[in-house]
PDB file of C-alpha atoms in Angstrom:
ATOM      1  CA  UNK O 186      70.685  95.547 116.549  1.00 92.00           C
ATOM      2  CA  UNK O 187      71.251  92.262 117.652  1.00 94.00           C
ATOM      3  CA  UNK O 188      72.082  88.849 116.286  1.00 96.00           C
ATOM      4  CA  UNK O 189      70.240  85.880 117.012  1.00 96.00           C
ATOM      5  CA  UNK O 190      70.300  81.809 115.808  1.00 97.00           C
ATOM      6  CA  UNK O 191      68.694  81.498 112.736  1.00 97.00           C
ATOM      7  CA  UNK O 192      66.888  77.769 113.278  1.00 97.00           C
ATOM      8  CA  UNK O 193      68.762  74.772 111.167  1.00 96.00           C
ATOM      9  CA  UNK O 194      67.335  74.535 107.530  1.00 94.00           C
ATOM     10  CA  UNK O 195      68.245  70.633 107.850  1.00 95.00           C
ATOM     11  CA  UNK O 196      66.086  69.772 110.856  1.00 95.00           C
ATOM     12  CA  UNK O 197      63.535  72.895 111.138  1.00 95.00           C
ATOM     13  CA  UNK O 198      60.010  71.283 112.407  1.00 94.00           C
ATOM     14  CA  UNK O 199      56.784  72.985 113.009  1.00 92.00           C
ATOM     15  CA  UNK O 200      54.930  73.180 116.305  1.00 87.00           C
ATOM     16  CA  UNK O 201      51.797  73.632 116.898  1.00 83.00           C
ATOM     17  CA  UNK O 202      51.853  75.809 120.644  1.00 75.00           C
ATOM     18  CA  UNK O 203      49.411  77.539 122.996  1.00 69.00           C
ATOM     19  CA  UNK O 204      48.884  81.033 122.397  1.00 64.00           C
ATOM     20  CA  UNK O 205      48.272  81.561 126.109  1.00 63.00           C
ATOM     21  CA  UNK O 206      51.773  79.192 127.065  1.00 66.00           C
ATOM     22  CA  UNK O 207      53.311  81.036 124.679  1.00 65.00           C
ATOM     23  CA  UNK O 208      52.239  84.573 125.919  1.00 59.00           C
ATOM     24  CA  UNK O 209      53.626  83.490 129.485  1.00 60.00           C
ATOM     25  CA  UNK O 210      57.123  84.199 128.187  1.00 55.00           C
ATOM     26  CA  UNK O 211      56.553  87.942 126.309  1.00 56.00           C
ATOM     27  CA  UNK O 212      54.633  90.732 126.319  1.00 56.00           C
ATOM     28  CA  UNK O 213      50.742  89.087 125.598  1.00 59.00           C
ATOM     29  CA  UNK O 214      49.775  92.029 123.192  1.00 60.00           C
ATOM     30  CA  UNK O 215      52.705  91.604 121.415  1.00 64.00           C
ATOM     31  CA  UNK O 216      52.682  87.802 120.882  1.00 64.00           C
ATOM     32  CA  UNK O 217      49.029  88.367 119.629  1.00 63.00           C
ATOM     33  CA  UNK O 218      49.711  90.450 116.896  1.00 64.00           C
ATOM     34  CA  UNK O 219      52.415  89.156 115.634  1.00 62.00           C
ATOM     35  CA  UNK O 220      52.329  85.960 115.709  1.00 61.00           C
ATOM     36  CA  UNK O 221      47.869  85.711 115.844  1.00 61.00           C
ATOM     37  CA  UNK O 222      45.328  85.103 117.914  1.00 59.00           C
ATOM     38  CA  UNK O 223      43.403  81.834 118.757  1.00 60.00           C
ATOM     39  CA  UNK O 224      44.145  78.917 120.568  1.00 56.00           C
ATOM     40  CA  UNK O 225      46.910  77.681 118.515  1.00 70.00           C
ATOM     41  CA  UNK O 226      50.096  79.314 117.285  1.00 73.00           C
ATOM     42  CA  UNK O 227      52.757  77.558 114.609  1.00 79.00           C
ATOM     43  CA  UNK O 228      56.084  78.051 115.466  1.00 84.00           C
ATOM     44  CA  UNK O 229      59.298  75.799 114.227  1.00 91.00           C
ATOM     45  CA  UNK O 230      62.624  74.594 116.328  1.00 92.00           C
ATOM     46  CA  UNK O 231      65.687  72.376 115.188  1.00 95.00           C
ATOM     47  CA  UNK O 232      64.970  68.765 116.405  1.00 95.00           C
ATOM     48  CA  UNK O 233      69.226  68.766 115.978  1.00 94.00           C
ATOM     49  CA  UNK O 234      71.294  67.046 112.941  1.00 95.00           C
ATOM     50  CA  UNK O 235      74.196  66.592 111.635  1.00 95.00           C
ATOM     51  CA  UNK O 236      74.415  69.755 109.795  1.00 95.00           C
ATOM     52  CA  UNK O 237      74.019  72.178 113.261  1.00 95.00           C
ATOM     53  CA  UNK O 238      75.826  69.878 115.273  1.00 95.00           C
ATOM     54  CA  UNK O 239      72.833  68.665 117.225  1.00 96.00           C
ATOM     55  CA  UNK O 240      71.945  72.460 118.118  1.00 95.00           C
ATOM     56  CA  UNK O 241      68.921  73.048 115.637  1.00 95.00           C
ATOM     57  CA  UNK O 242      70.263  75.903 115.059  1.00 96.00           C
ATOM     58  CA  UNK O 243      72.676  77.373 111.802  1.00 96.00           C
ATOM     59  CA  UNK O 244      73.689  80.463 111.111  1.00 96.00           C
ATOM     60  CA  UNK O 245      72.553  84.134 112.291  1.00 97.00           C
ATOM     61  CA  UNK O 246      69.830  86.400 111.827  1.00 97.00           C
ATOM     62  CA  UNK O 247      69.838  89.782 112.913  1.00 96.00           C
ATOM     63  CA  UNK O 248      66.820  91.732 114.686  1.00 96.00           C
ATOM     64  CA  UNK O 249      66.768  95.796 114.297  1.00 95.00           C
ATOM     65  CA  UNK O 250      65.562  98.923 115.357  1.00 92.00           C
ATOM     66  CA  UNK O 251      65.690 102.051 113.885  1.00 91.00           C
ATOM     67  CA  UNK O 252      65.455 105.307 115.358  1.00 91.00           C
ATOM     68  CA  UNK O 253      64.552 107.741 112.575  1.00 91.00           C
ATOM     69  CA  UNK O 254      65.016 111.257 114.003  1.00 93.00           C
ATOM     70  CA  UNK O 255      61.911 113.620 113.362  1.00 93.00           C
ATOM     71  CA  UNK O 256      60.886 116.867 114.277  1.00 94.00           C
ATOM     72  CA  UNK O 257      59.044 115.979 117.573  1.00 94.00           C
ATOM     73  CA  UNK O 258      62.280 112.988 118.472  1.00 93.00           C
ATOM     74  CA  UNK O 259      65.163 116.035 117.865  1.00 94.00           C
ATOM     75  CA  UNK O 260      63.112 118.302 120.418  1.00 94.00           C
ATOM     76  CA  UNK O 261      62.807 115.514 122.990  1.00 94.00           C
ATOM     77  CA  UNK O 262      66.350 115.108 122.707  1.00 93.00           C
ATOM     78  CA  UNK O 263      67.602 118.603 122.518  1.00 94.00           C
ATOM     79  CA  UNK O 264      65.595 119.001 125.796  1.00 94.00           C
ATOM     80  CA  UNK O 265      67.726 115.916 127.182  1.00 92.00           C
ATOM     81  CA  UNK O 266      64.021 113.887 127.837  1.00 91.00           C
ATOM     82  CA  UNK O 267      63.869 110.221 129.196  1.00 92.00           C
ATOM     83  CA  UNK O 268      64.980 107.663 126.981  1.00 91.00           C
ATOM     84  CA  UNK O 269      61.695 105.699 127.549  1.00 91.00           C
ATOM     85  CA  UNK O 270      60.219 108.935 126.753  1.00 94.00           C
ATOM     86  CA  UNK O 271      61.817 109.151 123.665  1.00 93.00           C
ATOM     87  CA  UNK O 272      60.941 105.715 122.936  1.00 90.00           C
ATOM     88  CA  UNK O 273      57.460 106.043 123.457  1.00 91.00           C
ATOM     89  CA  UNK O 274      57.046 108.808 121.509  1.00 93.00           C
ATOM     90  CA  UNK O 275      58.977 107.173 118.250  1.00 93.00           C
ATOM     91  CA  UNK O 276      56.952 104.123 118.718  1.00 91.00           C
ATOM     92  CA  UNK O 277      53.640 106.053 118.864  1.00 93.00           C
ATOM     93  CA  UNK O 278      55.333 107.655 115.443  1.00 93.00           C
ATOM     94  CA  UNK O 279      55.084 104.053 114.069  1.00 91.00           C
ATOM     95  CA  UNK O 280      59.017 102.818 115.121  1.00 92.00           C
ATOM     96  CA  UNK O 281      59.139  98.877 115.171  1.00 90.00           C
ATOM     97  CA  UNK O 282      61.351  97.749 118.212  1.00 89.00           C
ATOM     98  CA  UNK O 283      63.081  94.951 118.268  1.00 91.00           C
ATOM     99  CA  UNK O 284      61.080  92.638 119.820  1.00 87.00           C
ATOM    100  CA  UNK O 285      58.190  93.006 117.168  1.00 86.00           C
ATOM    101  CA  UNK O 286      61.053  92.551 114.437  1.00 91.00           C
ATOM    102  CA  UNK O 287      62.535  89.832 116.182  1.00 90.00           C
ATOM    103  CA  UNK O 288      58.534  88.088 116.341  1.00 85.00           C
ATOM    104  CA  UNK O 289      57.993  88.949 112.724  1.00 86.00           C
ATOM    105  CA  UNK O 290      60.665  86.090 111.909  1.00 91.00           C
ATOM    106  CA  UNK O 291      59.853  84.075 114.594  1.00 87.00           C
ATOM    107  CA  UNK O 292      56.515  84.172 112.155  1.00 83.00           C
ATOM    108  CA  UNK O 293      58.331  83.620 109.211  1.00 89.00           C
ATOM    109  CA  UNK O 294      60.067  80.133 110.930  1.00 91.00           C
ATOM    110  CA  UNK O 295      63.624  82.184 110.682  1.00 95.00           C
ATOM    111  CA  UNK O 296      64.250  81.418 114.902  1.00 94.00           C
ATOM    112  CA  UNK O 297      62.630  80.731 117.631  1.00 91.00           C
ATOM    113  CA  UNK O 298      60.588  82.909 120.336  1.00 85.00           C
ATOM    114  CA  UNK O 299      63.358  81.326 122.961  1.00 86.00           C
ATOM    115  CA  UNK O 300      66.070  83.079 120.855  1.00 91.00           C
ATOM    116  CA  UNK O 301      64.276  86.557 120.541  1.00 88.00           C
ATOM    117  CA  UNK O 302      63.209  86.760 124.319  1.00 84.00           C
ATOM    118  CA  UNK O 303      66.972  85.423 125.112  1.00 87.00           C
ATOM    119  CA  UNK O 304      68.479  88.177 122.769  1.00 90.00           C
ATOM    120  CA  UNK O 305      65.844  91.062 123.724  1.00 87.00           C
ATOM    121  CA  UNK O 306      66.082  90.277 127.644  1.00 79.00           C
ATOM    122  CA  UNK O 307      62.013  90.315 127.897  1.00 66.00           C
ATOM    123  CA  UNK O 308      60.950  90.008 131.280  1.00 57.00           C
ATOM    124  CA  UNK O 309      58.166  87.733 131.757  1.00 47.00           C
ATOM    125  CA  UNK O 310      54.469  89.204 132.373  1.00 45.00           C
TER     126      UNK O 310
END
């Protein structure tokens, strides 16, 4: 888990942004399905007010994931596999990782893409 700015309820404003700009700075796949397809994408930033202090951002969010231990995960880590191993596996088994949670409120207007990719250390494709 992490915690990340949550964007200013005082100054929030909508964007309208390149998908493909937009995919420069995360995982393209990723971007698409969470936040859509198409050329354009709506996403929202704090222009700054009095109320953040001229950060556009208040308060903090947090972003999750949650390793639920089945059958197939114990085995992989009884037999001391790779944690990207492990990973892949619990994702395949429908785990959401914290960038796609972190996206999902980017989505809802809750932060910013610059915040997740900041808090998640993303490298850029």
């Amino acid at each position: 888990q992490r915690l990340i700015r949550q964007i200013c309820g005082g100054c929030k404003t909508s964007q309208e942004t390149d998908a493909e700009e937009l995919s420069k700075s995360i995982l393209k796949e990723t971007i698409n399905q969470y936040l859509g397809t198409g050329a354009k994408v709506t996403t929202y930033f704090g222009r700054g007010c009095k109320l953040c202090r001229n950060t556009g951002y208040q308060g903090r969010i947090g972003i999750f994931e949650v390793l639920e231990v089945t059958k197939e995960i114990r085995k992989l880590i009884v037999g001391k596999s790779d944690a990207d191993l492990i990973e892949q596996e619990a994702v395949k088994e429908g785990m959401k990782v914290m960038l796609e949670d972190g996206l999902e409120k980017v989505a809802k207007g809750l932060t910013t893409v610059e915040e997740v990719v900041r808090a998640t250390k993303v490298e850029s494709t």
